[in-house]
Amino acid sequence: MKFIAGLFLLFFLPMTSYAQDYDSFVLTYQSVQIFEKNIAVELVFEQPKQHKIEAVLKKGAILNLVIQTELAEKKFFRNKVITKHILNYYLRYDPLTRQFSAIQDAKTIARNADSVFLLDVIIKHIQYEIPCTLEKNAKYTLHTKIDLVQSNAKSWLAPVDFIEADKVIQPFEFDYDFSL
């Protein structure tokens, strides 16, 4: 019996700890509310590879979190795109203050010394609105892609070496179909 328990711990315990280390975004909750002149979207994600994101930021890279949403009306042959919405956040680390910050539209929206807290604020819970007017008795699809890429920008205090634009984690895409 002890031998079987030992085999269980040897083979399955490392797999459970690896399952918590996400290589991509994992969508845990999605809410889409349709109003007269807009659509409100709410997304909740599990944290992807926090240690990897923190290490890249501390090396001086600026990370760009891009959420692209495309609203299209479903047609027989090809979907008709109604509107596109792009949301950009920039994540960076300031070595002088030893704080991580999130920037949107040239404004710092969050700053903290703990990278996990900052990632919880920015990545874990995302809300935005898409302005549009929809017709009744039509079918629509909401295609969303979320991506975290490394910019070419570099901190002025870091040693000089070139950072290629690179994916930090795998992009994540999903669709939401609805009709009025």
PDB file of C-alpha atoms in Angstrom:
ATOM      1  CA  MET A   1       0.000   0.000   0.000  1.00  0.00           C
ATOM      2  CA  LYS A   2       2.859   2.383   0.813  1.00  0.00           C
ATOM      3  CA  PHE A   3       4.448   1.466  -2.510  1.00  0.00           C
ATOM      4  CA  ILE A   4       1.290   2.482  -4.424  1.00  0.00           C
ATOM      5  CA  ALA A   5       1.049   5.746  -2.476  1.00  0.00           C
ATOM      6  CA  GLY A   6       4.720   6.424  -3.237  1.00  0.00           C
ATOM      7  CA  LEU A   7       4.154   5.814  -6.963  1.00  0.00           C
ATOM      8  CA  PHE A   8       1.153   8.146  -6.878  1.00  0.00           C
ATOM      9  CA  LEU A   9       3.212  10.936  -5.314  1.00  0.00           C
ATOM     10  CA  LEU A  10       6.117  10.292  -7.669  1.00  0.00           C
ATOM     11  CA  PHE A  11       4.107  10.458 -10.900  1.00  0.00           C
ATOM     12  CA  PHE A  12       1.011  12.570 -10.266  1.00  0.00           C
ATOM     13  CA  LEU A  13       2.181  15.257  -7.848  1.00  0.00           C
ATOM     14  CA  PRO A  14       4.646  16.823 -10.333  1.00  0.00           C
ATOM     15  CA  MET A  15       1.868  16.896 -12.951  1.00  0.00           C
ATOM     16  CA  THR A  16      -0.504  18.786 -10.668  1.00  0.00           C
ATOM     17  CA  SER A  17       2.106  21.429  -9.905  1.00  0.00           C
ATOM     18  CA  TYR A  18       2.846  21.767 -13.639  1.00  0.00           C
ATOM     19  CA  ALA A  19      -0.865  22.197 -14.401  1.00  0.00           C
ATOM     20  CA  GLN A  20      -0.876  25.393 -12.330  1.00  0.00           C
ATOM     21  CA  ASP A  21       1.900  26.918 -14.473  1.00  0.00           C
ATOM     22  CA  TYR A  22      -0.087  28.185 -17.468  1.00  0.00           C
ATOM     23  CA  ASP A  23       1.613  28.795 -20.790  1.00  0.00           C
ATOM     24  CA  SER A  24      -1.404  30.735 -22.066  1.00  0.00           C
ATOM     25  CA  PHE A  25      -4.395  32.637 -20.805  1.00  0.00           C
ATOM     26  CA  VAL A  26      -7.174  30.491 -19.333  1.00  0.00           C
ATOM     27  CA  LEU A  27     -10.641  32.032 -19.503  1.00  0.00           C
ATOM     28  CA  THR A  28     -12.621  31.293 -16.329  1.00  0.00           C
ATOM     29  CA  TYR A  29     -15.577  33.660 -16.760  1.00  0.00           C
ATOM     30  CA  GLN A  30     -17.100  35.645 -19.609  1.00  0.00           C
ATOM     31  CA  SER A  31     -20.048  38.027 -19.526  1.00  0.00           C
ATOM     32  CA  VAL A  32     -21.524  39.865 -22.518  1.00  0.00           C
ATOM     33  CA  GLN A  33     -24.337  42.348 -21.925  1.00  0.00           C
ATOM     34  CA  ILE A  34     -26.131  43.888 -24.888  1.00  0.00           C
ATOM     35  CA  PHE A  35     -27.529  47.401 -24.543  1.00  0.00           C
ATOM     36  CA  GLU A  36     -29.117  49.767 -27.075  1.00  0.00           C
ATOM     37  CA  LYS A  37     -25.942  51.557 -28.147  1.00  0.00           C
ATOM     38  CA  ASN A  38     -23.132  49.322 -26.886  1.00  0.00           C
ATOM     39  CA  ILE A  39     -22.010  45.898 -25.737  1.00  0.00           C
ATOM     40  CA  ALA A  40     -20.356  45.484 -22.314  1.00  0.00           C
ATOM     41  CA  VAL A  41     -17.760  42.703 -22.150  1.00  0.00           C
ATOM     42  CA  GLU A  42     -16.278  41.284 -18.952  1.00  0.00           C
ATOM     43  CA  LEU A  43     -13.511  38.663 -18.979  1.00  0.00           C
ATOM     44  CA  VAL A  44     -11.834  36.907 -16.056  1.00  0.00           C
ATOM     45  CA  PHE A  45      -8.620  34.944 -16.613  1.00  0.00           C
ATOM     46  CA  GLU A  46      -6.329  32.727 -14.569  1.00  0.00           C
ATOM     47  CA  GLN A  47      -2.847  34.150 -14.126  1.00  0.00           C
ATOM     48  CA  PRO A  48      -0.435  32.918 -16.813  1.00  0.00           C
ATOM     49  CA  LYS A  49       3.216  32.275 -15.810  1.00  0.00           C
ATOM     50  CA  GLN A  50       3.665  35.110 -13.343  1.00  0.00           C
ATOM     51  CA  HIS A  51       7.333  34.354 -12.737  1.00  0.00           C
ATOM     52  CA  LYS A  52       8.078  34.473 -16.466  1.00  0.00           C
ATOM     53  CA  ILE A  53       6.292  37.815 -16.888  1.00  0.00           C
ATOM     54  CA  GLU A  54       8.065  39.273 -13.853  1.00  0.00           C
ATOM     55  CA  ALA A  55      11.486  38.096 -15.092  1.00  0.00           C
ATOM     56  CA  VAL A  56      10.952  39.656 -18.530  1.00  0.00           C
ATOM     57  CA  LEU A  57       9.854  42.963 -16.965  1.00  0.00           C
ATOM     58  CA  LYS A  58      12.855  43.051 -14.607  1.00  0.00           C
ATOM     59  CA  LYS A  59      15.202  42.608 -17.585  1.00  0.00           C
ATOM     60  CA  GLY A  60      13.967  45.975 -18.840  1.00  0.00           C
ATOM     61  CA  ALA A  61      11.394  44.996 -21.440  1.00  0.00           C
ATOM     62  CA  ILE A  62       8.027  46.663 -21.767  1.00  0.00           C
ATOM     63  CA  LEU A  63       5.173  44.217 -22.252  1.00  0.00           C
ATOM     64  CA  ASN A  64       2.167  45.078 -24.370  1.00  0.00           C
ATOM     65  CA  LEU A  65      -1.126  43.432 -23.432  1.00  0.00           C
ATOM     66  CA  VAL A  66      -3.416  43.613 -26.475  1.00  0.00           C
ATOM     67  CA  ILE A  67      -7.108  42.696 -26.394  1.00  0.00           C
ATOM     68  CA  GLN A  68      -8.642  42.726 -29.888  1.00  0.00           C
ATOM     69  CA  THR A  69     -12.373  42.224 -30.254  1.00  0.00           C
ATOM     70  CA  GLU A  70     -14.237  42.012 -33.543  1.00  0.00           C
ATOM     71  CA  LEU A  71     -18.028  42.132 -33.740  1.00  0.00           C
ATOM     72  CA  ALA A  72     -19.397  40.542 -36.910  1.00  0.00           C
ATOM     73  CA  GLU A  73     -22.859  39.754 -38.202  1.00  0.00           C
ATOM     74  CA  LYS A  74     -23.135  36.141 -39.300  1.00  0.00           C
ATOM     75  CA  LYS A  75     -23.927  35.754 -42.989  1.00  0.00           C
ATOM     76  CA  PHE A  76     -24.339  32.645 -45.123  1.00  0.00           C
ATOM     77  CA  PHE A  77     -20.997  32.828 -46.948  1.00  0.00           C
ATOM     78  CA  ARG A  78     -18.917  35.348 -45.041  1.00  0.00           C
ATOM     79  CA  ASN A  79     -19.379  37.256 -41.802  1.00  0.00           C
ATOM     80  CA  LYS A  80     -19.847  41.027 -42.102  1.00  0.00           C
ATOM     81  CA  VAL A  81     -17.555  42.896 -39.681  1.00  0.00           C
ATOM     82  CA  ILE A  82     -19.487  45.634 -37.880  1.00  0.00           C
ATOM     83  CA  THR A  83     -16.820  47.052 -35.586  1.00  0.00           C
ATOM     84  CA  LYS A  84     -13.384  46.338 -34.129  1.00  0.00           C
ATOM     85  CA  HIS A  85     -12.195  47.299 -30.661  1.00  0.00           C
ATOM     86  CA  ILE A  86      -8.574  47.254 -29.468  1.00  0.00           C
ATOM     87  CA  LEU A  87      -7.522  47.710 -25.850  1.00  0.00           C
ATOM     88  CA  ASN A  88      -3.802  48.213 -25.079  1.00  0.00           C
ATOM     89  CA  TYR A  89      -2.024  48.090 -21.745  1.00  0.00           C
ATOM     90  CA  TYR A  90       1.704  48.485 -21.277  1.00  0.00           C
ATOM     91  CA  LEU A  91       3.437  46.808 -18.348  1.00  0.00           C
ATOM     92  CA  ARG A  92       6.891  47.894 -17.216  1.00  0.00           C
ATOM     93  CA  TYR A  93       9.302  47.753 -14.288  1.00  0.00           C
ATOM     94  CA  ASP A  94      11.053  50.835 -12.924  1.00  0.00           C
ATOM     95  CA  PRO A  95      14.381  49.788 -11.349  1.00  0.00           C
ATOM     96  CA  LEU A  96      14.791  53.113  -9.504  1.00  0.00           C
ATOM     97  CA  THR A  97      11.557  52.831  -7.513  1.00  0.00           C
ATOM     98  CA  ARG A  98      11.476  49.010  -7.759  1.00  0.00           C
ATOM     99  CA  GLN A  99       7.841  49.106  -8.792  1.00  0.00           C
ATOM    100  CA  PHE A 100       5.845  47.566 -11.595  1.00  0.00           C
ATOM    101  CA  SER A 101       3.407  49.840 -13.430  1.00  0.00           C
ATOM    102  CA  ALA A 102       0.557  49.462 -15.890  1.00  0.00           C
ATOM    103  CA  ILE A 103      -0.041  52.204 -18.434  1.00  0.00           C
ATOM    104  CA  GLN A 104      -3.078  52.823 -20.624  1.00  0.00           C
ATOM    105  CA  ASP A 105      -3.442  55.834 -22.944  1.00  0.00           C
ATOM    106  CA  ALA A 106      -0.249  57.437 -21.553  1.00  0.00           C
ATOM    107  CA  LYS A 107      -1.667  57.339 -17.997  1.00  0.00           C
ATOM    108  CA  THR A 108      -0.376  55.134 -15.207  1.00  0.00           C
ATOM    109  CA  ILE A 109      -3.416  53.225 -13.985  1.00  0.00           C
ATOM    110  CA  ALA A 110      -1.708  50.969 -11.426  1.00  0.00           C
ATOM    111  CA  ARG A 111       1.660  50.839  -9.678  1.00  0.00           C
ATOM    112  CA  ASN A 112       2.892  48.342  -7.111  1.00  0.00           C
ATOM    113  CA  ALA A 113       6.099  46.653  -5.930  1.00  0.00           C
ATOM    114  CA  ASP A 114       4.386  43.264  -6.151  1.00  0.00           C
ATOM    115  CA  SER A 115       4.111  42.043  -9.755  1.00  0.00           C
ATOM    116  CA  VAL A 116       1.440  39.479  -8.854  1.00  0.00           C
ATOM    117  CA  PHE A 117      -0.827  42.231  -7.547  1.00  0.00           C
ATOM    118  CA  LEU A 118      -0.316  44.307 -10.687  1.00  0.00           C
ATOM    119  CA  LEU A 119      -1.043  41.340 -12.943  1.00  0.00           C
ATOM    120  CA  ASP A 120      -4.175  40.601 -10.922  1.00  0.00           C
ATOM    121  CA  VAL A 121      -5.352  44.174 -11.469  1.00  0.00           C
ATOM    122  CA  ILE A 122      -4.660  44.211 -15.214  1.00  0.00           C
ATOM    123  CA  ILE A 123      -4.871  40.694 -16.619  1.00  0.00           C
ATOM    124  CA  LYS A 124      -7.175  38.830 -14.285  1.00  0.00           C
ATOM    125  CA  HIS A 125     -10.286  40.982 -14.692  1.00  0.00           C
ATOM    126  CA  ILE A 126     -10.843  42.937 -17.934  1.00  0.00           C
ATOM    127  CA  GLN A 127     -13.901  45.088 -18.665  1.00  0.00           C
ATOM    128  CA  TYR A 128     -14.632  47.236 -21.706  1.00  0.00           C
ATOM    129  CA  GLU A 129     -17.485  48.498 -23.876  1.00  0.00           C
ATOM    130  CA  ILE A 130     -17.913  48.311 -27.638  1.00  0.00           C
ATOM    131  CA  PRO A 131     -20.093  51.068 -29.149  1.00  0.00           C
ATOM    132  CA  CYS A 132     -22.482  49.677 -31.782  1.00  0.00           C
ATOM    133  CA  THR A 133     -26.137  49.361 -32.759  1.00  0.00           C
ATOM    134  CA  LEU A 134     -27.473  45.898 -33.536  1.00  0.00           C
ATOM    135  CA  GLU A 135     -30.449  44.775 -35.577  1.00  0.00           C
ATOM    136  CA  LYS A 136     -33.111  42.439 -34.226  1.00  0.00           C
ATOM    137  CA  ASN A 137     -33.451  38.887 -35.615  1.00  0.00           C
ATOM    138  CA  ALA A 138     -29.798  38.794 -36.667  1.00  0.00           C
ATOM    139  CA  LYS A 139     -27.000  36.459 -35.545  1.00  0.00           C
ATOM    140  CA  TYR A 140     -23.702  37.876 -34.350  1.00  0.00           C
ATOM    141  CA  THR A 141     -20.296  36.622 -33.279  1.00  0.00           C
ATOM    142  CA  LEU A 142     -17.856  38.343 -30.959  1.00  0.00           C
ATOM    143  CA  HIS A 143     -14.289  37.185 -31.711  1.00  0.00           C
ATOM    144  CA  THR A 144     -11.720  38.106 -29.050  1.00  0.00           C
ATOM    145  CA  LYS A 145      -7.955  37.641 -29.119  1.00  0.00           C
ATOM    146  CA  ILE A 146      -5.745  38.419 -26.125  1.00  0.00           C
ATOM    147  CA  ASP A 147      -1.996  38.564 -26.495  1.00  0.00           C
ATOM    148  CA  LEU A 148       0.984  39.580 -24.362  1.00  0.00           C
ATOM    149  CA  VAL A 149       4.032  40.556 -26.422  1.00  0.00           C
ATOM    150  CA  GLN A 150       7.416  41.951 -25.549  1.00  0.00           C
ATOM    151  CA  SER A 151       8.204  45.370 -27.008  1.00  0.00           C
ATOM    152  CA  ASN A 152      11.544  46.463 -28.401  1.00  0.00           C
ATOM    153  CA  ALA A 153      11.728  49.290 -25.870  1.00  0.00           C
ATOM    154  CA  LYS A 154      14.338  48.917 -23.177  1.00  0.00           C
ATOM    155  CA  SER A 155      14.933  50.551 -19.826  1.00  0.00           C
ATOM    156  CA  TRP A 156      17.737  53.141 -19.934  1.00  0.00           C
ATOM    157  CA  LEU A 157      19.419  51.577 -16.860  1.00  0.00           C
ATOM    158  CA  ALA A 158      19.613  48.062 -18.279  1.00  0.00           C
ATOM    159  CA  PRO A 159      22.724  46.766 -20.045  1.00  0.00           C
ATOM    160  CA  VAL A 160      22.719  47.345 -23.784  1.00  0.00           C
ATOM    161  CA  ASP A 161      21.430  44.355 -25.755  1.00  0.00           C
ATOM    162  CA  PHE A 162      18.645  44.077 -28.241  1.00  0.00           C
ATOM    163  CA  ILE A 163      15.342  42.461 -27.322  1.00  0.00           C
ATOM    164  CA  GLU A 164      13.346  41.124 -30.226  1.00  0.00           C
ATOM    165  CA  ALA A 165       9.592  41.505 -30.269  1.00  0.00           C
ATOM    166  CA  ASP A 166       8.568  38.144 -28.877  1.00  0.00           C
ATOM    167  CA  LYS A 167       5.595  36.382 -27.402  1.00  0.00           C
ATOM    168  CA  VAL A 168       5.862  36.054 -23.655  1.00  0.00           C
ATOM    169  CA  ILE A 169       2.983  33.578 -23.463  1.00  0.00           C
ATOM    170  CA  GLN A 170       0.767  31.974 -26.082  1.00  0.00           C
ATOM    171  CA  PRO A 171      -2.044  34.140 -27.504  1.00  0.00           C
ATOM    172  CA  PHE A 172      -5.594  33.109 -26.703  1.00  0.00           C
ATOM    173  CA  GLU A 173      -8.605  33.414 -29.035  1.00  0.00           C
ATOM    174  CA  PHE A 174     -12.262  32.618 -28.488  1.00  0.00           C
ATOM    175  CA  ASP A 175     -15.695  33.339 -29.980  1.00  0.00           C
ATOM    176  CA  TYR A 176     -19.024  34.244 -28.424  1.00  0.00           C
ATOM    177  CA  ASP A 177     -22.100  33.717 -30.622  1.00  0.00           C
ATOM    178  CA  PHE A 178     -25.416  35.408 -29.865  1.00  0.00           C
ATOM    179  CA  SER A 179     -28.571  36.649 -31.535  1.00  0.00           C
ATOM    180  CA  LEU A 180     -31.187  39.298 -30.774  1.00  0.00           C
TER     181      LEU A 180
END
